[in-house]
PDB file of C-alpha atoms in Angstrom:
ATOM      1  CA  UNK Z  76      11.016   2.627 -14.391  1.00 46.00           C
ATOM      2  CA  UNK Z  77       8.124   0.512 -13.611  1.00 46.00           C
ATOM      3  CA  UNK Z  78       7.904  -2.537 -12.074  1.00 47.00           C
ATOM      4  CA  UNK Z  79       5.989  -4.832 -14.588  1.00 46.00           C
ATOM      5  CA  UNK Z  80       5.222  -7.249 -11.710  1.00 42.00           C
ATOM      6  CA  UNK Z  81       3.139  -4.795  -9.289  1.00 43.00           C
ATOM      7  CA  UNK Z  82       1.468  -3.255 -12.626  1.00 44.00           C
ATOM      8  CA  UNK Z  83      -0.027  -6.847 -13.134  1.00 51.00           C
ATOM      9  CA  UNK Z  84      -3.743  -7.787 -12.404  1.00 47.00           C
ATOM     10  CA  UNK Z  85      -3.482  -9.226  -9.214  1.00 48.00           C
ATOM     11  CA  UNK Z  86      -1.416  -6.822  -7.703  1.00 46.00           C
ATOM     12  CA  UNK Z  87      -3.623  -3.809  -9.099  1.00 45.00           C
ATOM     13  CA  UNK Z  88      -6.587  -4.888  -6.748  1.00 45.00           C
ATOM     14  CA  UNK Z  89      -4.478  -3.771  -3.452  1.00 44.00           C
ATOM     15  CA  UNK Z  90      -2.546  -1.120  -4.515  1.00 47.00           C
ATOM     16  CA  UNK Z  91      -2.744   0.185  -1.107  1.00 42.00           C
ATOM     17  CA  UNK Z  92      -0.553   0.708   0.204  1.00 40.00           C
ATOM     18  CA  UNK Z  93      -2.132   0.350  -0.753  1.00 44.00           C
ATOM     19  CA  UNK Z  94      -0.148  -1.256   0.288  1.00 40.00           C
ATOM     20  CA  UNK Z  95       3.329  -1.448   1.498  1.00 37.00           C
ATOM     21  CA  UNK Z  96      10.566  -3.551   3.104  1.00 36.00           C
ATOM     22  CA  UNK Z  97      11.432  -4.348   6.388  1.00 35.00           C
ATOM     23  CA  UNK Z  98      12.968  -1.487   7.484  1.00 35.00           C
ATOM     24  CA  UNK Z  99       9.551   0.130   8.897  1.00 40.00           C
ATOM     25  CA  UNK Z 100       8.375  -2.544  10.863  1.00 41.00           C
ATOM     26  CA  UNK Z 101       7.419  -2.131  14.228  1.00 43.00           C
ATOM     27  CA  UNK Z 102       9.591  -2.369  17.106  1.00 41.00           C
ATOM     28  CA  UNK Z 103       6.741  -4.311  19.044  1.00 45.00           C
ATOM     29  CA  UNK Z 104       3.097  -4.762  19.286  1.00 41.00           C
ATOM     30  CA  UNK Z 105       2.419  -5.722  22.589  1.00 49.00           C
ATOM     31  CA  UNK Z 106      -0.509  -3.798  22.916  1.00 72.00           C
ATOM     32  CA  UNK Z 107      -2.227  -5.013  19.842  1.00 87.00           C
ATOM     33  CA  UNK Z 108      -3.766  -8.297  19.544  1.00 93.00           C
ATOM     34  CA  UNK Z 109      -4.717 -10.748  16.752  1.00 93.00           C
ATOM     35  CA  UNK Z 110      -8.585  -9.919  16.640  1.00 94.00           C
ATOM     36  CA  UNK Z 111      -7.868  -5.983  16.674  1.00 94.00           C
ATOM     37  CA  UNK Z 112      -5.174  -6.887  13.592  1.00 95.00           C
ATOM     38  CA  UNK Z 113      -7.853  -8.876  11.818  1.00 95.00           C
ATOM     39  CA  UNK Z 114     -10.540  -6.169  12.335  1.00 95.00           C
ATOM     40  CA  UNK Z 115      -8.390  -3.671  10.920  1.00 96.00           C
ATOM     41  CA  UNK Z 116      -8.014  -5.462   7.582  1.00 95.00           C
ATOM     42  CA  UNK Z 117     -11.509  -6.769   7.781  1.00 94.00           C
ATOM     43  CA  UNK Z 118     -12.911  -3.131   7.159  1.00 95.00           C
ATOM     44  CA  UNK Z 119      -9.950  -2.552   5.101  1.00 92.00           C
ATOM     45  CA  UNK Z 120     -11.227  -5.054   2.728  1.00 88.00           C
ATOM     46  CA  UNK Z 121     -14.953  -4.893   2.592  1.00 92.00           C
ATOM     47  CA  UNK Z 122     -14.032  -1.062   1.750  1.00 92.00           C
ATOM     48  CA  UNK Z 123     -11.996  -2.057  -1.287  1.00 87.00           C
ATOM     49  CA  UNK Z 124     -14.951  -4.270  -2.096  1.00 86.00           C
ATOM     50  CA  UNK Z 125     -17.153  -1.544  -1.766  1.00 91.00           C
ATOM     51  CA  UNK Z 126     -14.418   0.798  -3.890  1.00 90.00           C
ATOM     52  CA  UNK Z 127     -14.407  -1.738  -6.677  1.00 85.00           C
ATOM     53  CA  UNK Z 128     -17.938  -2.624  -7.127  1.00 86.00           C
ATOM     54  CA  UNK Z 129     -19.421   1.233  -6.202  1.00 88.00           C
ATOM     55  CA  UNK Z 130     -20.313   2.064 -10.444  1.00 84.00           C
ATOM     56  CA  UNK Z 131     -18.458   5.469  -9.341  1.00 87.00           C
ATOM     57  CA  UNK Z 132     -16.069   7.114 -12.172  1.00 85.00           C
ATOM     58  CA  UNK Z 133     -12.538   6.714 -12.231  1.00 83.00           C
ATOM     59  CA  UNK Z 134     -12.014  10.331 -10.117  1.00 86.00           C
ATOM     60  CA  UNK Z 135     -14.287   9.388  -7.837  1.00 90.00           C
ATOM     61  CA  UNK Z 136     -12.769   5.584  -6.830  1.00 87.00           C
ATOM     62  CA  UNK Z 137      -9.419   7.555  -6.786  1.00 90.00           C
ATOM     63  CA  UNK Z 138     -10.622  10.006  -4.318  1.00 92.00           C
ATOM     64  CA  UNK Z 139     -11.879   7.065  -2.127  1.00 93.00           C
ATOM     65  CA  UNK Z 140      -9.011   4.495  -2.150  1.00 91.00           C
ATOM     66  CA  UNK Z 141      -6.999   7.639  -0.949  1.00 93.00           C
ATOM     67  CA  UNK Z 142      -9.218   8.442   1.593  1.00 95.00           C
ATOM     68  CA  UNK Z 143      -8.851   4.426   2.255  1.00 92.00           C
ATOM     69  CA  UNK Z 144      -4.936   4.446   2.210  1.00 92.00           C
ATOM     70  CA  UNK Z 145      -4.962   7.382   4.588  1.00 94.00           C
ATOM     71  CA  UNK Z 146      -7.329   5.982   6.842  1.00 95.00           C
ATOM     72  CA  UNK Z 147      -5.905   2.579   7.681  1.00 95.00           C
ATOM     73  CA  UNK Z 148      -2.124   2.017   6.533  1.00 94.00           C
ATOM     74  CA  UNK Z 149       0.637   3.800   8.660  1.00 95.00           C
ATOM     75  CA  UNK Z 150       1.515   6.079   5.993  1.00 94.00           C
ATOM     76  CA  UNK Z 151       4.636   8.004   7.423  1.00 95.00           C
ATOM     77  CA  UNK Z 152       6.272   4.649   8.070  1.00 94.00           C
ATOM     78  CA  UNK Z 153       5.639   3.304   4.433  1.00 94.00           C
ATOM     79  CA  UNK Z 154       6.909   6.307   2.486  1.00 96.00           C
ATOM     80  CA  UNK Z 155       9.939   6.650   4.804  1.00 95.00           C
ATOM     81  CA  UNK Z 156      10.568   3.410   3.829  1.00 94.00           C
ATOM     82  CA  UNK Z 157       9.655   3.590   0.332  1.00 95.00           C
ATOM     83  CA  UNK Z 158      12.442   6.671   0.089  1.00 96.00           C
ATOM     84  CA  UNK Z 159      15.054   4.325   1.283  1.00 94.00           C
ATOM     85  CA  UNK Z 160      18.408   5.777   2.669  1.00 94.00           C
ATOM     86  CA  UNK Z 161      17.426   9.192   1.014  1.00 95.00           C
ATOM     87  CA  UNK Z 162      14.928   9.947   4.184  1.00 96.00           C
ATOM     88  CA  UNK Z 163      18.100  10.222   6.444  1.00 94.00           C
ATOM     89  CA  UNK Z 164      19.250  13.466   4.657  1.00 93.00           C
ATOM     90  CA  UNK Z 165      15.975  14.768   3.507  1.00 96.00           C
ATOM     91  CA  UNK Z 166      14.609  17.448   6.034  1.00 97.00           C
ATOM     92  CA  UNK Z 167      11.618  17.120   7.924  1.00 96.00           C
ATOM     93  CA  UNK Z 168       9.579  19.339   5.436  1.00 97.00           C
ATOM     94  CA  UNK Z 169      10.775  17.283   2.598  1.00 97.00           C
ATOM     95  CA  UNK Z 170       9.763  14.190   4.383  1.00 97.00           C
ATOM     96  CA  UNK Z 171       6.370  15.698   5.306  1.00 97.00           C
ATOM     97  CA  UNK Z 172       6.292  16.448   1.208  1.00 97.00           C
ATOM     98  CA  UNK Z 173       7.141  12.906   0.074  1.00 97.00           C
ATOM     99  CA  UNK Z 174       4.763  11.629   2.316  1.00 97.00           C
ATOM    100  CA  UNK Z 175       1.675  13.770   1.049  1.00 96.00           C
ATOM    101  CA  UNK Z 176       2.790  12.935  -2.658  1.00 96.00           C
ATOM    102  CA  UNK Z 177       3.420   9.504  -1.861  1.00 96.00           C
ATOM    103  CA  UNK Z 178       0.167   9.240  -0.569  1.00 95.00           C
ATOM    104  CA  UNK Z 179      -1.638  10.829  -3.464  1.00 94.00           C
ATOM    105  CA  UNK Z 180       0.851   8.825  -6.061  1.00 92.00           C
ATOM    106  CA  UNK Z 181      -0.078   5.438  -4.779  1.00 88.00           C
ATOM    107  CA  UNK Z 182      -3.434   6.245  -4.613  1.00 86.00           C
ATOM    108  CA  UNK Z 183      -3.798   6.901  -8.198  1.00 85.00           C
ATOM    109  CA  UNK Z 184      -0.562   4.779  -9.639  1.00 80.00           C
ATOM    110  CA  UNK Z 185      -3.368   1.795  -8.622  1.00 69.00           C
ATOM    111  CA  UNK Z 186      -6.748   3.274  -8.309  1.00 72.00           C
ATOM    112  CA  UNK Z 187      -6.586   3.985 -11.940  1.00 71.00           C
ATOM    113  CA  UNK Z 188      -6.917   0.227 -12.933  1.00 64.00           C
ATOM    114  CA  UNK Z 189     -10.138  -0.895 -10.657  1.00 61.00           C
ATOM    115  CA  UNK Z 190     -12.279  -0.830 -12.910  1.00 63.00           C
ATOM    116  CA  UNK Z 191     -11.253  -3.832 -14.208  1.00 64.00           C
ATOM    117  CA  UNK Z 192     -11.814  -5.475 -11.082  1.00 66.00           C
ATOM    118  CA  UNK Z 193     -15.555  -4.949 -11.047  1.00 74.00           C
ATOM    119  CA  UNK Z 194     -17.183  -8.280  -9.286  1.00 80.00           C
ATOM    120  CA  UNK Z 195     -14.254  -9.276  -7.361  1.00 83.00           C
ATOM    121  CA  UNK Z 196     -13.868  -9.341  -3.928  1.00 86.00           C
ATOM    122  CA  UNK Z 197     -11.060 -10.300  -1.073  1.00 88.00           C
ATOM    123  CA  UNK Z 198     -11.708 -12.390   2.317  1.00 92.00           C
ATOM    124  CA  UNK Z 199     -10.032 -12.635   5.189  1.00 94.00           C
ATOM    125  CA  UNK Z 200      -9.202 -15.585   5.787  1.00 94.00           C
ATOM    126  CA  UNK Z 201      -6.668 -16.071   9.453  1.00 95.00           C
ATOM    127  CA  UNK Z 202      -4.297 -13.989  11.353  1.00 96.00           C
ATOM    128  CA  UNK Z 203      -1.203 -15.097  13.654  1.00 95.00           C
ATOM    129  CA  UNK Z 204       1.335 -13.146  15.499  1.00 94.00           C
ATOM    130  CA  UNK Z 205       4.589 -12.828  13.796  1.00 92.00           C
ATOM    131  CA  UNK Z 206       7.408 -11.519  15.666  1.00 85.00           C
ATOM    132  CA  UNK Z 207       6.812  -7.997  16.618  1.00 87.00           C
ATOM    133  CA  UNK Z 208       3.805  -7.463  14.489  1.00 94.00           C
ATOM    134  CA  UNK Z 209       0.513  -9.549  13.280  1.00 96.00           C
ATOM    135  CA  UNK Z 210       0.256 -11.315   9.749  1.00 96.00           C
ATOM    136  CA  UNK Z 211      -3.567 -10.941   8.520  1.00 97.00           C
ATOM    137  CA  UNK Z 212      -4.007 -13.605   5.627  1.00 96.00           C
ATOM    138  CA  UNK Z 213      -6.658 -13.110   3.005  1.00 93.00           C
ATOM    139  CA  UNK Z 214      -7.968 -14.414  -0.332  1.00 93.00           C
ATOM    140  CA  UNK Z 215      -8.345 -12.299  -3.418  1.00 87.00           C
ATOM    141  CA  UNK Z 216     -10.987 -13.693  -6.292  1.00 89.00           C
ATOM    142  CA  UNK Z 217     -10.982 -11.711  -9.637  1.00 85.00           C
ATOM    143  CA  UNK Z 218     -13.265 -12.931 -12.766  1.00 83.00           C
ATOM    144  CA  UNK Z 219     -11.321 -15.187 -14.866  1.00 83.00           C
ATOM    145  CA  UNK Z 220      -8.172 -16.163 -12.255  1.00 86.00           C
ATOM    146  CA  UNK Z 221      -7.291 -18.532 -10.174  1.00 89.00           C
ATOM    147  CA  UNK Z 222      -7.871 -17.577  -6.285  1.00 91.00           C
ATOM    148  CA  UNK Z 223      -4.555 -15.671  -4.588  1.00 88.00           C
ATOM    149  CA  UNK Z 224      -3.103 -15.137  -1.277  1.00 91.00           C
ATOM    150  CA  UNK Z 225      -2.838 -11.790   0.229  1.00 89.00           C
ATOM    151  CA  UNK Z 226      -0.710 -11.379   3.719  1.00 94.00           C
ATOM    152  CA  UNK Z 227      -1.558  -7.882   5.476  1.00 95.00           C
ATOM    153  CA  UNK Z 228       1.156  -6.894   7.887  1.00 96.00           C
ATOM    154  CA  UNK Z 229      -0.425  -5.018  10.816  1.00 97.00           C
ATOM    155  CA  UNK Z 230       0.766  -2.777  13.602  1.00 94.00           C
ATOM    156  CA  UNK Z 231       0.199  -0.543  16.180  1.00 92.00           C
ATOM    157  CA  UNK Z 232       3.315   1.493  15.712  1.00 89.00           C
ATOM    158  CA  UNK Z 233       2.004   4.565  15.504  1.00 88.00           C
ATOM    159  CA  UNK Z 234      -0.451   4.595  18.286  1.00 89.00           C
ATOM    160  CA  UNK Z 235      -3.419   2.729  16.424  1.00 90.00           C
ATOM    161  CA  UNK Z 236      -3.851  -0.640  14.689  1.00 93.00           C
ATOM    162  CA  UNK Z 237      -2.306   0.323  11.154  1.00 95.00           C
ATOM    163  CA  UNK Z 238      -1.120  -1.778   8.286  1.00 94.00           C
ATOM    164  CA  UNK Z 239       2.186  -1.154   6.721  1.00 94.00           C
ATOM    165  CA  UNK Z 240       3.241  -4.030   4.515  1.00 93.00           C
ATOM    166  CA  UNK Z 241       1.291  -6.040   2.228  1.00 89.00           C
ATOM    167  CA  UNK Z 242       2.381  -9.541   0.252  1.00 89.00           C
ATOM    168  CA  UNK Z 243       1.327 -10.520  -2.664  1.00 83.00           C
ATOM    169  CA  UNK Z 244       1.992 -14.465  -3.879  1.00 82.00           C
ATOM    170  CA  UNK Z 245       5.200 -13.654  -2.183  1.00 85.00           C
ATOM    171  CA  UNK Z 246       5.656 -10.454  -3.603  1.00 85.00           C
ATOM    172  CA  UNK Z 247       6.712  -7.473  -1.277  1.00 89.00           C
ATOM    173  CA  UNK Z 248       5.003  -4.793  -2.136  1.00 81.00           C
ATOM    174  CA  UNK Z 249       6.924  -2.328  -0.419  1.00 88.00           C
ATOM    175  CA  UNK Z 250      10.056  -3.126  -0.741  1.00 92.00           C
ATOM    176  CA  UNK Z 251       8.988  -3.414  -4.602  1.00 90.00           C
ATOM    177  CA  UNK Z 252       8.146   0.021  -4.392  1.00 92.00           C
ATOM    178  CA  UNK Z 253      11.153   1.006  -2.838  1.00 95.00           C
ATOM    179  CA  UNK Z 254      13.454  -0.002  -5.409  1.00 96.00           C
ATOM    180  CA  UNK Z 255      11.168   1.649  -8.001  1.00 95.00           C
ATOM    181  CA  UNK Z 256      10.919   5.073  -5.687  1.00 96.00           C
ATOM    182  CA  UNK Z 257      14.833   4.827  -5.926  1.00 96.00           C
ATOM    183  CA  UNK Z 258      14.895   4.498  -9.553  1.00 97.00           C
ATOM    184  CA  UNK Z 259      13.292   7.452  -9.919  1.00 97.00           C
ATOM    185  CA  UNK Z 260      15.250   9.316  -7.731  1.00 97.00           C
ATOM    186  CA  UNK Z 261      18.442   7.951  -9.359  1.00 97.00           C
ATOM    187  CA  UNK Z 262      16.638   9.543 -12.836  1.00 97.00           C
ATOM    188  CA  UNK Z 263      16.800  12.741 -11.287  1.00 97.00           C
ATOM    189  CA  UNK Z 264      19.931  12.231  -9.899  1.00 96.00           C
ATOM    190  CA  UNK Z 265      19.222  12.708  -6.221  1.00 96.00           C
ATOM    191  CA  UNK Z 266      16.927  15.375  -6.547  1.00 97.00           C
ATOM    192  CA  UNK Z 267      14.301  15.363  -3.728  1.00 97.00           C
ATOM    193  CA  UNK Z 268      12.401  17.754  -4.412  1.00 97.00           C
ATOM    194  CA  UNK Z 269      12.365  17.363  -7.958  1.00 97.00           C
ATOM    195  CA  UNK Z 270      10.702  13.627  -7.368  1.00 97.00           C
ATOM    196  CA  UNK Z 271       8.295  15.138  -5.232  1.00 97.00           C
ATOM    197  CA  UNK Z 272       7.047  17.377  -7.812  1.00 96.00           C
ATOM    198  CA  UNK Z 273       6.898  14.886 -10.097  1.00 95.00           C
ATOM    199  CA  UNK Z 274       5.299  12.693  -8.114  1.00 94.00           C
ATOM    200  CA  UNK Z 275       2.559  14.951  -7.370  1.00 88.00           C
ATOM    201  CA  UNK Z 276       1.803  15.000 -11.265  1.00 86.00           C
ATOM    202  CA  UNK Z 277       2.190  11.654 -12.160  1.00 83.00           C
TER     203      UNK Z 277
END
């Protein structure tokens, strides 16, 4: 079923995750610092700027903001999280699965809608430390609206500076997209690999 509030405008521009429920966050991030945290969502952004305002064709911008999602949000964590309690009895090739259709699904659930954000852009704007992770604060402007907040949350998890969370006005985006992920599997009544294969087409 889908979630009328991350299908909105706003949220459209950073569907990155893009972009991305607390159960995935970092255990520490000791090693990473606040100016490595903002970097990461510094390039981040000015490549979603670039994404939106590039002319390209719709399979072309979808092709990139993949390429964009794999290259700087901690993917494995996200869709493990986005699956829920289901990723405790999947197998490790199923969770290798959801991840690469998770991936691609995002990618184009979003990137399909940014062409009507031609001219806008996001800025970074601060970043603090915020318990075990960094919080990377932006500011999105789209034609027509009223400026918005965007948070970035940022860890080095994984072994490099990645992000894994993003909120929106308030709005987690992954935990929204876990309950809608679970929806779907509740449609297919459990089935795994049936939401995987659907997923892959959708």
């Amino acid at each position: 079923m889908p979630n009328d509030l991350l299908l909105n405008r706003r949220t459209l521009t950073l569907g990155l995750a893009s972009g991305l429920a607390l159960a995935a966050l970092p255990r520490q991030a000791s090693a990473l610092t606040v100016e490595q945290a903002r970097s990461l969502v510094d390039k981040t952004v000015a490549d979603i700027n670039a994404i939106i305002n590039s002319g390209k064709s719709e399979s072309a911008m979808l092709r990139e903001f993949e390429k964009l999602f794999a290259r700087y949000a901690d993917v494995p964590a996200i869709a493990r999280s986005a699956l829920g309690p289901a990723a405790r009895q999947a197998s490790q090739v199923q969770i290798a699965a959801f991840t690469k259709a998770f991936q691609g699904y995002i990618s184009r659930k979003y990137g399909r809608r940014f062409r009507e954000f031609i001219g806008g852009r996001i800025e970074v704007t601060g970043a603090k430390a915020v318990k075990s992770f960094y919080e990377v604060i932006s500011t999105a402007y789209l034609k027509g609206e009223a400026p918005f907040e965007v948070r970035w949350h940022v860890s080095d998890r994984s072994g490099k500076s990645l992000f894994f969370n993003i909120i929106i006005e308030g709005v987690n985006m992954l935990a929204s997209e876990r309950t809608e992920i679970g929806a779907m599997l509740d449609q297919r009544r459990g089935d795994l690999d049936r939401l995987i294969a659907d997923m892959s087409r959708l």
